[in-house]
Each structure stands twice: as structure tokens, then as C-alpha cells.
CSV table of C-alpha atoms in Angstrom, one decimal:
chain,number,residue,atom,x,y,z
A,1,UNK,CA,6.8,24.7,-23.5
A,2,UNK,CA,10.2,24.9,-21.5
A,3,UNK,CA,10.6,22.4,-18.8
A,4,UNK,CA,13.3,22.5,-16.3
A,5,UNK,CA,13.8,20.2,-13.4
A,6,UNK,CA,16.2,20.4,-10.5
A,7,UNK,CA,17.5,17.0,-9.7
A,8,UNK,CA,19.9,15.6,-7.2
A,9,UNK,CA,23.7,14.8,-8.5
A,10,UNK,CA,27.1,14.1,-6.5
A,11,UNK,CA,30.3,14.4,-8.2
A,12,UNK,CA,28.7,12.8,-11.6
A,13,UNK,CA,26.7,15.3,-12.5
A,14,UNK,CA,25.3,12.5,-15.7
A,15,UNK,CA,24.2,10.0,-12.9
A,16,UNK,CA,21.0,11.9,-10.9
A,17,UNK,CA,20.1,10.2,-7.7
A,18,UNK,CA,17.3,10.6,-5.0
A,19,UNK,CA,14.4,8.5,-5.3
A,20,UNK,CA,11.8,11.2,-5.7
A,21,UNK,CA,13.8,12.9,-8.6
A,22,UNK,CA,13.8,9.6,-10.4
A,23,UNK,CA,10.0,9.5,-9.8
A,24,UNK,CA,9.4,12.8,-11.6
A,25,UNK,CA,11.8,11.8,-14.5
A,26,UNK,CA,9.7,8.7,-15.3
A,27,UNK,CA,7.0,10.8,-14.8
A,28,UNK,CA,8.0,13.1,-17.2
A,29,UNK,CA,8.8,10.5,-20.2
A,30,UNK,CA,5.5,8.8,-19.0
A,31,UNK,CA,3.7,12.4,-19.9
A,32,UNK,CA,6.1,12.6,-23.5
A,33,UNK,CA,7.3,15.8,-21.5
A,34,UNK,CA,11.4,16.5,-22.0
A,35,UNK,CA,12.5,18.6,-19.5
A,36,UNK,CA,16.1,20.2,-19.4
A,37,UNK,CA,18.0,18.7,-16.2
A,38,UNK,CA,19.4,21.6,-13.7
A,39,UNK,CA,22.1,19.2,-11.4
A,40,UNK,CA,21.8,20.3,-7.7
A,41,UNK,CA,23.9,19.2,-4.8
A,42,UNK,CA,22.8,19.2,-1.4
A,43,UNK,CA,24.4,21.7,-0.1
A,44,UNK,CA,23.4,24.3,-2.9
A,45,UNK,CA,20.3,25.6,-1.1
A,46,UNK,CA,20.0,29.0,-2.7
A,47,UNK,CA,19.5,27.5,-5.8
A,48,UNK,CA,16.3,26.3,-5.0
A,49,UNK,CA,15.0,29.0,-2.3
A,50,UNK,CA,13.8,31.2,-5.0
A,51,UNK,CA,11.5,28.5,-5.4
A,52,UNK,CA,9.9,28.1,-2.0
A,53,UNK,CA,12.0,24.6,-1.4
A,54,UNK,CA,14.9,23.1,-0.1
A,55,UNK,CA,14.7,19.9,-1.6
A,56,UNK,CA,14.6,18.8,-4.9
A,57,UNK,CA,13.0,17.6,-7.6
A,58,UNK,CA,11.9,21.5,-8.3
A,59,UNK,CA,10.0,21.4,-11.5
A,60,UNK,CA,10.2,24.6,-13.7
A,61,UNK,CA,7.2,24.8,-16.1
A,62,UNK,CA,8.0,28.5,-17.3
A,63,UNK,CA,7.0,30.9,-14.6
A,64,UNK,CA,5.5,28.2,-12.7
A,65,UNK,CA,8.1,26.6,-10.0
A,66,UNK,CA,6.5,23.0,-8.3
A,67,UNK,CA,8.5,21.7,-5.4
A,68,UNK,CA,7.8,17.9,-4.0
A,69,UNK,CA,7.5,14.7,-6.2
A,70,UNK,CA,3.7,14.3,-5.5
A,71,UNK,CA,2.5,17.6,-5.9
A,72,UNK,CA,4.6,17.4,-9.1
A,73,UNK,CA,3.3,14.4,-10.5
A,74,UNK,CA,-0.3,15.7,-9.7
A,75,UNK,CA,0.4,19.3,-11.5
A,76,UNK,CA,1.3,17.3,-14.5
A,77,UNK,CA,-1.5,15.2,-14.8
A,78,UNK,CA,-3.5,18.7,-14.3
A,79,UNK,CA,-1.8,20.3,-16.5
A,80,UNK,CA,-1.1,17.8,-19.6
A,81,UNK,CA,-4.0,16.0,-19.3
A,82,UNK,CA,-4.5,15.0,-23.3
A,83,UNK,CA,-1.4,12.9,-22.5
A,84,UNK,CA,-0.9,10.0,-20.8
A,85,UNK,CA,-2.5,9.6,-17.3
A,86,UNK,CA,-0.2,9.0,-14.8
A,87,UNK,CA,-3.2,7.4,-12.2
A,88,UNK,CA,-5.5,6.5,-14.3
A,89,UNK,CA,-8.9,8.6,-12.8
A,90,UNK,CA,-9.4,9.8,-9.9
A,91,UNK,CA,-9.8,7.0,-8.1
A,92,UNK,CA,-6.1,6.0,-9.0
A,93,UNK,CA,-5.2,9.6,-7.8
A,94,UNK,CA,-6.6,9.0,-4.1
A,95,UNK,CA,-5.3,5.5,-3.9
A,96,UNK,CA,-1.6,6.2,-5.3
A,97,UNK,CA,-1.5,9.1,-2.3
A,98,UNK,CA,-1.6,6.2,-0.2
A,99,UNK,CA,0.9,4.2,-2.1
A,100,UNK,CA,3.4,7.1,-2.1
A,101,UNK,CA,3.4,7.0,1.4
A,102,UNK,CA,4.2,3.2,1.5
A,103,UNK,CA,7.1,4.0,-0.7
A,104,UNK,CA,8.8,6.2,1.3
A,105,UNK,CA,8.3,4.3,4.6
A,106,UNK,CA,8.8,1.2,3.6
A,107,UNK,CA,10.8,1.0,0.2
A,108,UNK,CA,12.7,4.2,0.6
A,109,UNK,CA,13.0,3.9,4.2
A,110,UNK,CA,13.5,0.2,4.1
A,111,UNK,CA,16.5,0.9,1.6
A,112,UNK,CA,18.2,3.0,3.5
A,113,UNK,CA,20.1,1.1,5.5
A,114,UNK,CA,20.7,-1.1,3.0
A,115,UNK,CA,22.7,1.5,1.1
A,116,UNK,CA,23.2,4.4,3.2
A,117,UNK,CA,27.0,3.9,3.8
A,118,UNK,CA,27.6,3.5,-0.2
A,119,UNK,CA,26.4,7.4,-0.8
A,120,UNK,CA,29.1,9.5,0.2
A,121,UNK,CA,31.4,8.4,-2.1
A,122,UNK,CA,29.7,9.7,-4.9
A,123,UNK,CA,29.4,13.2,-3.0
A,124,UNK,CA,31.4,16.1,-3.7
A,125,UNK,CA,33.5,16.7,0.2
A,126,UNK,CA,31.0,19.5,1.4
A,127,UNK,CA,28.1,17.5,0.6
A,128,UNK,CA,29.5,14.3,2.0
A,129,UNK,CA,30.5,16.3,5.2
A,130,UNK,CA,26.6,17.2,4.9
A,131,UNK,CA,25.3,14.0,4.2
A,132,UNK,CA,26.6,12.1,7.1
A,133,UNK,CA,26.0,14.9,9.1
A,134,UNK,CA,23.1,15.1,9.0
A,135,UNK,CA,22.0,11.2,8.2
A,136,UNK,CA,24.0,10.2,11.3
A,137,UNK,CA,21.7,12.7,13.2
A,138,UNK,CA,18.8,10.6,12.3
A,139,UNK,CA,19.8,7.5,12.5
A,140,UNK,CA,21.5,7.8,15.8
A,141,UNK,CA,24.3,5.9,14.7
A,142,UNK,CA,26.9,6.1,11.9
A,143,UNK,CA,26.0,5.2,8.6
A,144,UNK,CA,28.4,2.4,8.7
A,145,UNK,CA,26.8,0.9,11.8
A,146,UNK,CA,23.6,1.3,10.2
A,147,UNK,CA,24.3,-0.9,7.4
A,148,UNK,CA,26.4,-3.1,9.1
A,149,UNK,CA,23.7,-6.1,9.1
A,150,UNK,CA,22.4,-5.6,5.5
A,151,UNK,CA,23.3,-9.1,4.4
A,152,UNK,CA,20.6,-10.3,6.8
A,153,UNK,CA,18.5,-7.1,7.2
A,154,UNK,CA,17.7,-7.6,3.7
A,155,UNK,CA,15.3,-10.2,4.2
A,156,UNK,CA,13.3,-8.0,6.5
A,157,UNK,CA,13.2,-5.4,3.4
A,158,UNK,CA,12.1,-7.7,0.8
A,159,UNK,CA,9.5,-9.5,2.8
A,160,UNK,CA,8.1,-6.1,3.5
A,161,UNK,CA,7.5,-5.8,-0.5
A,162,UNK,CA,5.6,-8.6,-0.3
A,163,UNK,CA,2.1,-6.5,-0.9
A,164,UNK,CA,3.5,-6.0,-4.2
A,165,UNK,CA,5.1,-9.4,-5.2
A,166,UNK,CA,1.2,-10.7,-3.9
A,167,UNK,CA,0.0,-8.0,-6.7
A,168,UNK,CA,2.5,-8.8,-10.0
A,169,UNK,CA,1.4,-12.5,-9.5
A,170,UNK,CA,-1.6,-11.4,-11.5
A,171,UNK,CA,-0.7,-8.2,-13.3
A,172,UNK,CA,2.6,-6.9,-15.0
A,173,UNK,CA,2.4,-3.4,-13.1
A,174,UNK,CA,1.5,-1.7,-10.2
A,175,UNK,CA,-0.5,0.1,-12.7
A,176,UNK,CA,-2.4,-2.8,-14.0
A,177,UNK,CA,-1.6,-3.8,-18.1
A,178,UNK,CA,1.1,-1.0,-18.1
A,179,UNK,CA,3.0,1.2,-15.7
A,180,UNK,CA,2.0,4.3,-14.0
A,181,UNK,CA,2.6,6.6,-11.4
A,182,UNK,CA,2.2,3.9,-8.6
A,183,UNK,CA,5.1,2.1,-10.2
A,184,UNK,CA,6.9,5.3,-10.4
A,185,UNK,CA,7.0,5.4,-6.8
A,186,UNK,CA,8.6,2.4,-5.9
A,187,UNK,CA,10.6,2.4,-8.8
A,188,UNK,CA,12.2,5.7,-8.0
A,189,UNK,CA,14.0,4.1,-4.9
A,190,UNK,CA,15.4,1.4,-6.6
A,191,UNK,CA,16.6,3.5,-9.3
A,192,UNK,CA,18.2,5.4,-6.6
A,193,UNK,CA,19.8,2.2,-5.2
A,194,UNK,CA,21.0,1.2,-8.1
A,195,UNK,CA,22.9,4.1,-9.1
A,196,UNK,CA,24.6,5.0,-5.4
A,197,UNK,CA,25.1,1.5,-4.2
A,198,UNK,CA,26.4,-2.3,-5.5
A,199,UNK,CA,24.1,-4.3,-3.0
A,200,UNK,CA,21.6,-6.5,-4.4
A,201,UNK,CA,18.4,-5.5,-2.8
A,202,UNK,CA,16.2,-7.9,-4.3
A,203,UNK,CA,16.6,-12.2,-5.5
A,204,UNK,CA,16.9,-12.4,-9.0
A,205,UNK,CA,13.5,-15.3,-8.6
A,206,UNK,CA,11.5,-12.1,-6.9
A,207,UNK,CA,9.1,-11.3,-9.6
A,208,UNK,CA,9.7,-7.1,-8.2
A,209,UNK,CA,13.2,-8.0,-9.7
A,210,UNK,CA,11.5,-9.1,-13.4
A,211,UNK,CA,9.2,-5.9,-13.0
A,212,UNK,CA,12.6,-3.6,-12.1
A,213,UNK,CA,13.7,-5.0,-15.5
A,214,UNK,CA,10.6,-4.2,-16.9
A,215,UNK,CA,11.0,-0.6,-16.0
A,216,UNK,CA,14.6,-0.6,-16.4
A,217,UNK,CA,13.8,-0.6,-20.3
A,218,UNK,CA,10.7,1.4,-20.2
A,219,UNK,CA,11.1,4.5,-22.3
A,220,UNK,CA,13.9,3.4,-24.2
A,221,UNK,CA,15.9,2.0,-21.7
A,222,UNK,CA,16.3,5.7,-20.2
A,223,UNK,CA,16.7,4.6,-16.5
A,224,UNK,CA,18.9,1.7,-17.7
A,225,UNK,CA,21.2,4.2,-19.7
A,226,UNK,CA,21.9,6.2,-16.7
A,227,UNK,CA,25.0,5.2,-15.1
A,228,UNK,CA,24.5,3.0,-12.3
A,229,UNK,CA,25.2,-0.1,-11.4
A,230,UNK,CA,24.5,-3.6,-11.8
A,231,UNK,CA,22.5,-4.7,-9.7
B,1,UNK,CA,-32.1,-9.4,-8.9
B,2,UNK,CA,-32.0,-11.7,-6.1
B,3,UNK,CA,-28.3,-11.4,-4.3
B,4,UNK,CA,-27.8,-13.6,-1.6
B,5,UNK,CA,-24.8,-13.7,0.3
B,6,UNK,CA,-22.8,-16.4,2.4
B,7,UNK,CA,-21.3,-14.8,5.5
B,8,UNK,CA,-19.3,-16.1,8.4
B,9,UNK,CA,-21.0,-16.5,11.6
B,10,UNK,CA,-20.4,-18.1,15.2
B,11,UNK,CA,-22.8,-18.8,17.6
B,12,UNK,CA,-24.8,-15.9,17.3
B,13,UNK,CA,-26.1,-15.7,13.5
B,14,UNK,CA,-26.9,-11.7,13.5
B,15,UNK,CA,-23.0,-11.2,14.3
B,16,UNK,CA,-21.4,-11.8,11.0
B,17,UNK,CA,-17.4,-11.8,11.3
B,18,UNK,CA,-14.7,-12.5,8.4
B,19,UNK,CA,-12.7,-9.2,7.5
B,20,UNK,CA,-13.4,-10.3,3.7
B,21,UNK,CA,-17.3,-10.8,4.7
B,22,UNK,CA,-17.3,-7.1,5.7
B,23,UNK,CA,-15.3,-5.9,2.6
B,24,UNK,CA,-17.9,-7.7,0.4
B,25,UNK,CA,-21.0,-6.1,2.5
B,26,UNK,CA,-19.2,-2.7,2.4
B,27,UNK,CA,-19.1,-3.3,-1.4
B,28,UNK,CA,-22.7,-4.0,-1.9
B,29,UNK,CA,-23.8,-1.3,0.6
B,30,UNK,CA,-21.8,1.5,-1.5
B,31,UNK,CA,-23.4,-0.2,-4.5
B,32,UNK,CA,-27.2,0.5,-3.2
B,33,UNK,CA,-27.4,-3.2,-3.7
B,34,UNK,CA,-29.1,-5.8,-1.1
B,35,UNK,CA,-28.7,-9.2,-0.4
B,36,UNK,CA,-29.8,-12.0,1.7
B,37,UNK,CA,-27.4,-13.4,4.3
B,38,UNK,CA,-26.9,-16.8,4.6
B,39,UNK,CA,-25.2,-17.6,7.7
B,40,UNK,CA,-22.4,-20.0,7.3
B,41,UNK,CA,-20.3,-21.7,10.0
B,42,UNK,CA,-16.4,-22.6,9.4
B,43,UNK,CA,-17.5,-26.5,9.4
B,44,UNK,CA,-20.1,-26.0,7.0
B,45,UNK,CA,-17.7,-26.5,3.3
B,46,UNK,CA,-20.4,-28.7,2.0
B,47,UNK,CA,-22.5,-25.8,2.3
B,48,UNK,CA,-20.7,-23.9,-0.2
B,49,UNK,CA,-19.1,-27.0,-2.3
B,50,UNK,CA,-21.2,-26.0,-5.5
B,51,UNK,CA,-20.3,-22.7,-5.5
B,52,UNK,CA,-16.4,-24.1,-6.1
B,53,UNK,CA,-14.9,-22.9,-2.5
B,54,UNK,CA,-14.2,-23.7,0.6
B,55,UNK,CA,-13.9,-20.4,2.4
B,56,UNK,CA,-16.6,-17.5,2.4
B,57,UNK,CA,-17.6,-14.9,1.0
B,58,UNK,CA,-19.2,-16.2,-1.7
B,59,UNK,CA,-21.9,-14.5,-3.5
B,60,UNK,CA,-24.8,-15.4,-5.2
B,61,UNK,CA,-26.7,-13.4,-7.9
B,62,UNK,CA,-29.5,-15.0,-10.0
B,63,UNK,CA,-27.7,-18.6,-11.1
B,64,UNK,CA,-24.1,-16.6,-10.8
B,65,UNK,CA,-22.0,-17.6,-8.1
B,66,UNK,CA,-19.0,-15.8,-7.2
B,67,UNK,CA,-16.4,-16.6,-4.1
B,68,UNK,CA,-13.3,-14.4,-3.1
B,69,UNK,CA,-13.9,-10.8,-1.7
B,70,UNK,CA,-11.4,-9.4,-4.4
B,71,UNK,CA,-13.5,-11.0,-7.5
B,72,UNK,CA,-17.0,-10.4,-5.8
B,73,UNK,CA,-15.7,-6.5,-5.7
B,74,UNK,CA,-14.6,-6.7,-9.6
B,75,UNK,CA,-17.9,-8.5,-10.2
B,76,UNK,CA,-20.0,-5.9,-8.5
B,77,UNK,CA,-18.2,-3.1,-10.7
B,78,UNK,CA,-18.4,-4.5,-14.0
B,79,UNK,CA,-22.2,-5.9,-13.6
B,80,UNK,CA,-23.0,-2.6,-11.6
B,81,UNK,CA,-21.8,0.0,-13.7
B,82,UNK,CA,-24.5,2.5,-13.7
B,83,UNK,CA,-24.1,2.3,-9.7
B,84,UNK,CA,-21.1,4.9,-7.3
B,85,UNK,CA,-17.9,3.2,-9.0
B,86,UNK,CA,-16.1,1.2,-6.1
B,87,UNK,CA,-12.5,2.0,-8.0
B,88,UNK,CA,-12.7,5.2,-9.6
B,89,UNK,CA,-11.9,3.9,-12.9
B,90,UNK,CA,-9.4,1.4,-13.9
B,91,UNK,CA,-6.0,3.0,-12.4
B,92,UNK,CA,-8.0,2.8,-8.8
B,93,UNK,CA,-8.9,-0.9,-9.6
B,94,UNK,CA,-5.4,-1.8,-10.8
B,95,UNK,CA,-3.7,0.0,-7.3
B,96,UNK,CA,-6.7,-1.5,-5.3
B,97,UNK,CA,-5.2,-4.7,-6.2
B,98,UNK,CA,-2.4,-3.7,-4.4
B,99,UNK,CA,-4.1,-2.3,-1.5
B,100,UNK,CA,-6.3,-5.4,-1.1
B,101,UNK,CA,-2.9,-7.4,-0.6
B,102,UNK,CA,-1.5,-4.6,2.0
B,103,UNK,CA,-5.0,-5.2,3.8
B,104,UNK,CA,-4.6,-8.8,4.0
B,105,UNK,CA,-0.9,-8.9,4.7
B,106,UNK,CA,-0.2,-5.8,7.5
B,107,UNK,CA,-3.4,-4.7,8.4
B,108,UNK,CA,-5.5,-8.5,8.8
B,109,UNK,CA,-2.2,-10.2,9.0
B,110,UNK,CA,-1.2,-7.5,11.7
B,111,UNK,CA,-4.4,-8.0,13.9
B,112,UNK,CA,-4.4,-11.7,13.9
B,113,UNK,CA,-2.3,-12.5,16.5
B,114,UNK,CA,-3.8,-9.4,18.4
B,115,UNK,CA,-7.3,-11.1,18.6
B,116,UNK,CA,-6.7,-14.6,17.4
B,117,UNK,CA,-7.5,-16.2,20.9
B,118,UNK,CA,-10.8,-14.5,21.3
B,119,UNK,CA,-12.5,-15.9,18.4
B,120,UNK,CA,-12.9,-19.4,19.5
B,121,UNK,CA,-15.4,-18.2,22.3
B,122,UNK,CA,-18.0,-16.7,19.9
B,123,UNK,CA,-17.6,-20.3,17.7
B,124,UNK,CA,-20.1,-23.3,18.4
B,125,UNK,CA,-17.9,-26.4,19.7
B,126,UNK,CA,-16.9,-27.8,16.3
B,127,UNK,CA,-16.2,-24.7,14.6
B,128,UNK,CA,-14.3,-24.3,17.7
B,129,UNK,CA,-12.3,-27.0,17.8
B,130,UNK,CA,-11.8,-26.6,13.8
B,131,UNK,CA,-10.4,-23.0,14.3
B,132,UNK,CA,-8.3,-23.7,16.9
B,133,UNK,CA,-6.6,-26.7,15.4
B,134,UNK,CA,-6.0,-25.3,11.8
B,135,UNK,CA,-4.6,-22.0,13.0
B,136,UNK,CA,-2.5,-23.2,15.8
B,137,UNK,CA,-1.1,-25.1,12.9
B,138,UNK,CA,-0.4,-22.2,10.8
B,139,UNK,CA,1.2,-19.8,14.0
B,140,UNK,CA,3.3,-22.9,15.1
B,141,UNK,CA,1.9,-22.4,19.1
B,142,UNK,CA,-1.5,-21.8,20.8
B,143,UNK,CA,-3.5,-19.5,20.2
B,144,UNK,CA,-3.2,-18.2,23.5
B,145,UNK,CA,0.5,-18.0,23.5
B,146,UNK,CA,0.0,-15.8,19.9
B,147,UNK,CA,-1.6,-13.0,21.5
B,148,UNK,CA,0.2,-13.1,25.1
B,149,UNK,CA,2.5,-10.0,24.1
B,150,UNK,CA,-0.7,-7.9,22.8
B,151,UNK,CA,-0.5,-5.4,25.1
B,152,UNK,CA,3.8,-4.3,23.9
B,153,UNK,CA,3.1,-6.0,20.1
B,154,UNK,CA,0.6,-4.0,19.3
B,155,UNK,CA,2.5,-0.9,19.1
B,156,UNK,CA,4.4,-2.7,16.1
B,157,UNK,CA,1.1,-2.9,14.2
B,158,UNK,CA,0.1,0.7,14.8
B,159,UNK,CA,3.6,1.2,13.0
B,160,UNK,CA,2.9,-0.6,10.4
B,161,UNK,CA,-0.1,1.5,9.5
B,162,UNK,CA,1.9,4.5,9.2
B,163,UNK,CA,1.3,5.0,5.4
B,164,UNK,CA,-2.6,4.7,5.9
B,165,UNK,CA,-2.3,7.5,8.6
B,166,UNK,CA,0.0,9.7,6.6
B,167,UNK,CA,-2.4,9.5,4.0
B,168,UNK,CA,-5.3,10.5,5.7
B,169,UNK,CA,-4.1,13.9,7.2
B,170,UNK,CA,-4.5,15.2,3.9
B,171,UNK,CA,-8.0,13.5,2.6
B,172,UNK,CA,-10.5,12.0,4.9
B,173,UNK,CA,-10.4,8.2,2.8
B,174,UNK,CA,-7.8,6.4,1.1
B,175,UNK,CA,-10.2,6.8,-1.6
B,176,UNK,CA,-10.1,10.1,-1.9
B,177,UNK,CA,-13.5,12.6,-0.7
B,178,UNK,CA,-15.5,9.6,-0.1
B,179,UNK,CA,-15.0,6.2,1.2
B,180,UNK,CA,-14.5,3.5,-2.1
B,181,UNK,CA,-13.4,-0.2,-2.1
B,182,UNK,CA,-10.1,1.2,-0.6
B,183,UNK,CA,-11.4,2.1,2.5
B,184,UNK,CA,-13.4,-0.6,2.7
B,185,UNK,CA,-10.4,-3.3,2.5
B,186,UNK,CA,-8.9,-1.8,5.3
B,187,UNK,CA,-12.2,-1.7,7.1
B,188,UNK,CA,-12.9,-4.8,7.0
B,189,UNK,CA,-10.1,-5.6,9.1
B,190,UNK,CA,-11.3,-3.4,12.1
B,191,UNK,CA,-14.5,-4.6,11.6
B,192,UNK,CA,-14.3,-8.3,11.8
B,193,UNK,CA,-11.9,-7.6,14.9
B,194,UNK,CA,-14.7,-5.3,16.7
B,195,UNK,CA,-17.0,-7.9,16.5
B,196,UNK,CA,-15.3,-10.8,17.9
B,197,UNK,CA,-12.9,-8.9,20.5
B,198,UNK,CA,-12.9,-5.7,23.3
B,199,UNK,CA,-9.0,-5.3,22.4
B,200,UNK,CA,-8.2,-2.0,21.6
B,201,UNK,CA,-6.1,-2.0,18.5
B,202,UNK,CA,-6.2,1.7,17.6
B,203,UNK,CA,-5.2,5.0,19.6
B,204,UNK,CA,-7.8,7.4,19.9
B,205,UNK,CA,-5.6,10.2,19.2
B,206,UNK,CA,-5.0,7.8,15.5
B,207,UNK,CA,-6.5,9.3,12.3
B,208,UNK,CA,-6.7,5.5,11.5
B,209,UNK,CA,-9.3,5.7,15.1
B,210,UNK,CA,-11.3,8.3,13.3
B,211,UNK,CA,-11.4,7.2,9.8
B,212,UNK,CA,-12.6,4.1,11.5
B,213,UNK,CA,-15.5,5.9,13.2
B,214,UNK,CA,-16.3,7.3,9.9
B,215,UNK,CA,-16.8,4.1,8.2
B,216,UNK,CA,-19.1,2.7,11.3
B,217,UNK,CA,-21.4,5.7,10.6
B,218,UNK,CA,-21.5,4.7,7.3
B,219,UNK,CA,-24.6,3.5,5.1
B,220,UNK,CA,-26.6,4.7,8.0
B,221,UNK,CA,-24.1,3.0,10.9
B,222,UNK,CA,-24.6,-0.5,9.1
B,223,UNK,CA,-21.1,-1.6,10.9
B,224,UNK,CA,-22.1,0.1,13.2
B,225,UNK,CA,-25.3,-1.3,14.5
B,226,UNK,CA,-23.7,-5.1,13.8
B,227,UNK,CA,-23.3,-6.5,17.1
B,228,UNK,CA,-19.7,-6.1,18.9
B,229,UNK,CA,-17.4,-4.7,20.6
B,230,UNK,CA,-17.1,-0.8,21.9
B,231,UNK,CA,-13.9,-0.4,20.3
């Protein structure tokens, strides 16, 4: 077994970033997989064409290349499946497709403004140039403007999480007793946050912030240990 | 087994309402399981008094009684268990939990003010006057002036449902191949607003619009064949 994953990394090539790279990771430990870390910077997309993509994560599994967080998480729980299950049957499966699109519109995309403006500073000067490039392009403003607000945008973005603060009134996880892949998901984007970005995104009496803590020191601490800040 | 069921009604007792009504009778119906209704008006707590609640549905099986659409569902699995599984195992039931707080939050908190003021004319005149006053209370202005902006506001709900749509262009139900308690959360939204108003709160052009039809041919068009709206 040789595991390899491509993850994103600015100028701190210890301190990997992008939500859906920090979703495979716990994935990974969640599995008892260790994987060797490739770092990859935006603007290195010949790195990663060889393998059909050009985004990361890009999971190596010997010959066998698996581009995209979900499809990712779904070959490991095909492939390993006398280890942990990361959805808990297939029931899980079908309903955390769902959830994984709620994370990226509305906790990875509700971030983004948040923190947007905080990124390029941890980017090397070619992928910053490429960053706000193309970031500005979507936003339609500059990343600055965008996150201009965030002191009172915020409470937009945390009353959108309230689905799950409803849900950890009655259970620890998203997963139920203990996590899995559905807490992956949203904890990817704050793990991202975290290490790009000094703004609080959550109230320390928000019982997401007591699960973030939770998952903070899941796997011995191994999100914690990565530089970041904190938040 | 003698299941009896109290459901919400108005002036016509054959048109049950209540988006957690509809999730309950979507449960039983994937169960293979029948059960009496006993129409219940909004004025009628004495009704249910025994049973420990105030609000409907409230099931009642042998000398069991169980109220609260979410427990009635977990009851139905785990005294049904030889019967289709409505979670797919425990990760599905720990990320319906989830779910079932998006449903009731975004998708039934979403409609609300899109049909709110075309309830009270399918109540009798105490319910009427009961509905009006308590949820006037709770929006802070008439009912009337909740849904005024329907026609621009509703395009803010179709957002919302964006991670319900994204899902479903790559599997027909949030529960995977076939419909499970998933589906039938979010169903029981649409449902309870088909019967009670013509508003159209979907897009034809909306995989959310065809999932929906899907649903309403279900268990032989049960929904379907409930009086309401063509919507």
C-alpha cells in the first residue's frame, strides 16, 4: 500500500489548505490510511494533468489516480471497506452526497467572504497574482470589497449553520455517537479557515464551535497540530 | 397491529395538511404499514392531551403513543425492522437528523411565508382565528403582509434549495436509488403546501419540480390522489 495525495499549500508548504483537501485528510486517518503529502500550488497544473484534474486533492493509490474529494472519500470506503466506514451504509452514502453539497454552498461558500482577502498572503507571488485573479473574476469585486462587511456578514453565515447547531443539540456528531464523513465535510472548511485566516467565524457559546474542538483533537490532535491559527 | 394516526385537518377532513403529517404518512406508506386517521383540528389539544402533546402527528400503535414526526420515524424503524429500512442503516439515521432540521428550517421555514396567508381559508372559524393570531405573533405582522413579496421572495427559496438540486442530478433521491425518510422530510414540505395553496413554489425546469412529481406518484400516487392544489 503506497498512498500519495496532492494537497493545496502556499508558501508553507507544512500548513495545507483548501477545504476539500482537509476533507480527504481526515478521511484518510478516519480509514487508518497514511498517505505521503505531495504539496501543490495553484498554479502548478501539469503536476496534476497526468491525472485527469486540475484541482486537488488527487489521491494516488498505486497506479490508481482519484481526483475530487467526494469521489475520493467514496473510492476509499470501496476500497478499504474492513476499516472504518466513513457513511455508515448506504443510506449514509446517499444522504452525505447531499450534505456535501450543503457544505460547499453554504459553509464553504458562506466562508468565503469571510476570509477571502486573508489568502494571498500565504501564496507564493504567481499564485497570489492567480488567486485574486481569478477570485476577483467571480466575485465581481475585489477580495477586499468582498470582505469588507464580515464583522456583520457573519451573522448571516452562522445563522445559516443553524441545521447543524439544531442537530448537535442531541448528538455529538454529524455522524451520530462519533464522527464521519458528513463531519468531514463541514469540518474541512473550517480547517481551511482556520489556517489562512485570524477571523473568528463562529461564537465560542455555538455548540459547532465545541464540535470544531471536538474534531480539532480527533486523531491525535492532527488538524490541531497543523499550523494555523487560533481561532 | 392497530396503528391509528392523528393528522391535521381543516374544514375538509379528507385533506390532511401539516408538512410533519405527510413525513409521518410517507413513513408508514414505505413501511407497508396502515393506519387509521383521526382527523384533528388546531383547537382540538384536549384531543391529544393523553398522548403528552400539543401539536400533531402523534401516532398510536396498540397502547403506544408516540408524538413528533422525527421520533414516530425512529419508532417505525426500530419496531419495523424486518420492513424497507427508512435510513439505510445508522449513518443515514444519524445524517437524517440533520436533514430533518434543514427540512424544517430552509425548506418548511422557506415556504411559510410563501403560503402562510392561504391557510386560514381551508380552517373552520376557530382554528381560524387560532392560526391567525399565534402565527402573526410569531412573523411580527399579518399574515397577509408575510406573503405580499411572494411573487420576487420566492426566488430566494428556490436558492436556498440549491444543495437538494445539486444532489439530485446525480441520483434521482436524496436517498439514494429509491426514495427513504430523506426524501420524504423534504416532501412533506411541498406536500402540505399543495394542499392548502395554488402558489407555485417550484420551476418546472427544477429537478426539485421533478423529484417532487416522483414522490406524488409514489405508493401508488397516495400524495397524489390527496386533495389539492395542481402545483
Amino acid at each position: 500500500m503506497s498512498l500519495k495525495l496532492f494537497e493545496l499549500v502556499g508558501t508553507d508548504t507544512t500548513r495545507p489548505f483548501s477545504p476539500f483537501c482537509w476533507r480527504t485528510r481526515m478521511a484518510l486517518a478516519h480509514k487508518g490510511l497514511a498517505a505521503e503529502t505531495i504539496p501543490w500550488c495553484f498554479t502548478e497544473k501539469q503536476a496534476i494533468a497526468p491525472h485527469q484534474s486540475d484541482k486537488v486533492p488527487v489521491l494516488l493509490d498505486g497506479g490508481t489516480s482519484v481526483a475530487d474529494s467526494w469521489k475520493i472519500a467514496n473510492y476509499l470506503e470501496d476500497h478499504y471497506p474492513d476499516r472504518p466506514s466513513l457513511f455508515g451504509g448506504e443510506g449514509g452514502r446517499a444522504m452525505a452526497r447531499m450534505i456535501n453539497w450543503w457544505g460547499d454552498v453554504t459553509v464553504v461558500g458562506g466562508m468565503f467572504p469571510l476570509i477571502v482577502a486573508d489568502i494571498p498572503g500565504h501564496l507564493k507571488p504567481e499564485d497570489s497574482a492567480y488567486f485574486r485573479q481569478s477570485r476577483e473574476a467571480r466575485l465581481g469585486k475585489s477580495l477586499e470589497a468582498a470582505m469588507a462587511e464580515r464583522d456583520t456578514s457573519v451573522e448571516g453565515f452562522r445563522r445559516a449553520l443553524d441545521p447543524m447547531g439544531l442537530t448537535l443539540k442531541t448528538q455529538p456528531y454529524l455522524g451520530g455517537a462519533a464522527p464521519n464523513y458528513a463531519d468531514y465535510i463541514v469540518f474541512g472548511g473550517f480547517q481551511w479557515a482556520r489556517v489562512v485566516s485570524p477571523f473568528k467565524l463562529l461564537a465560542e457559546n455555538d455548540l459547532v464551535h465545541a464540535w470544531r474542538e471536538r474534531l480539532l483533537d480527533a486523531f491525535d490532535g492532527m488538524a490541531r497540530k497543523s499550523p494555523g491559527y487560533h481561532v
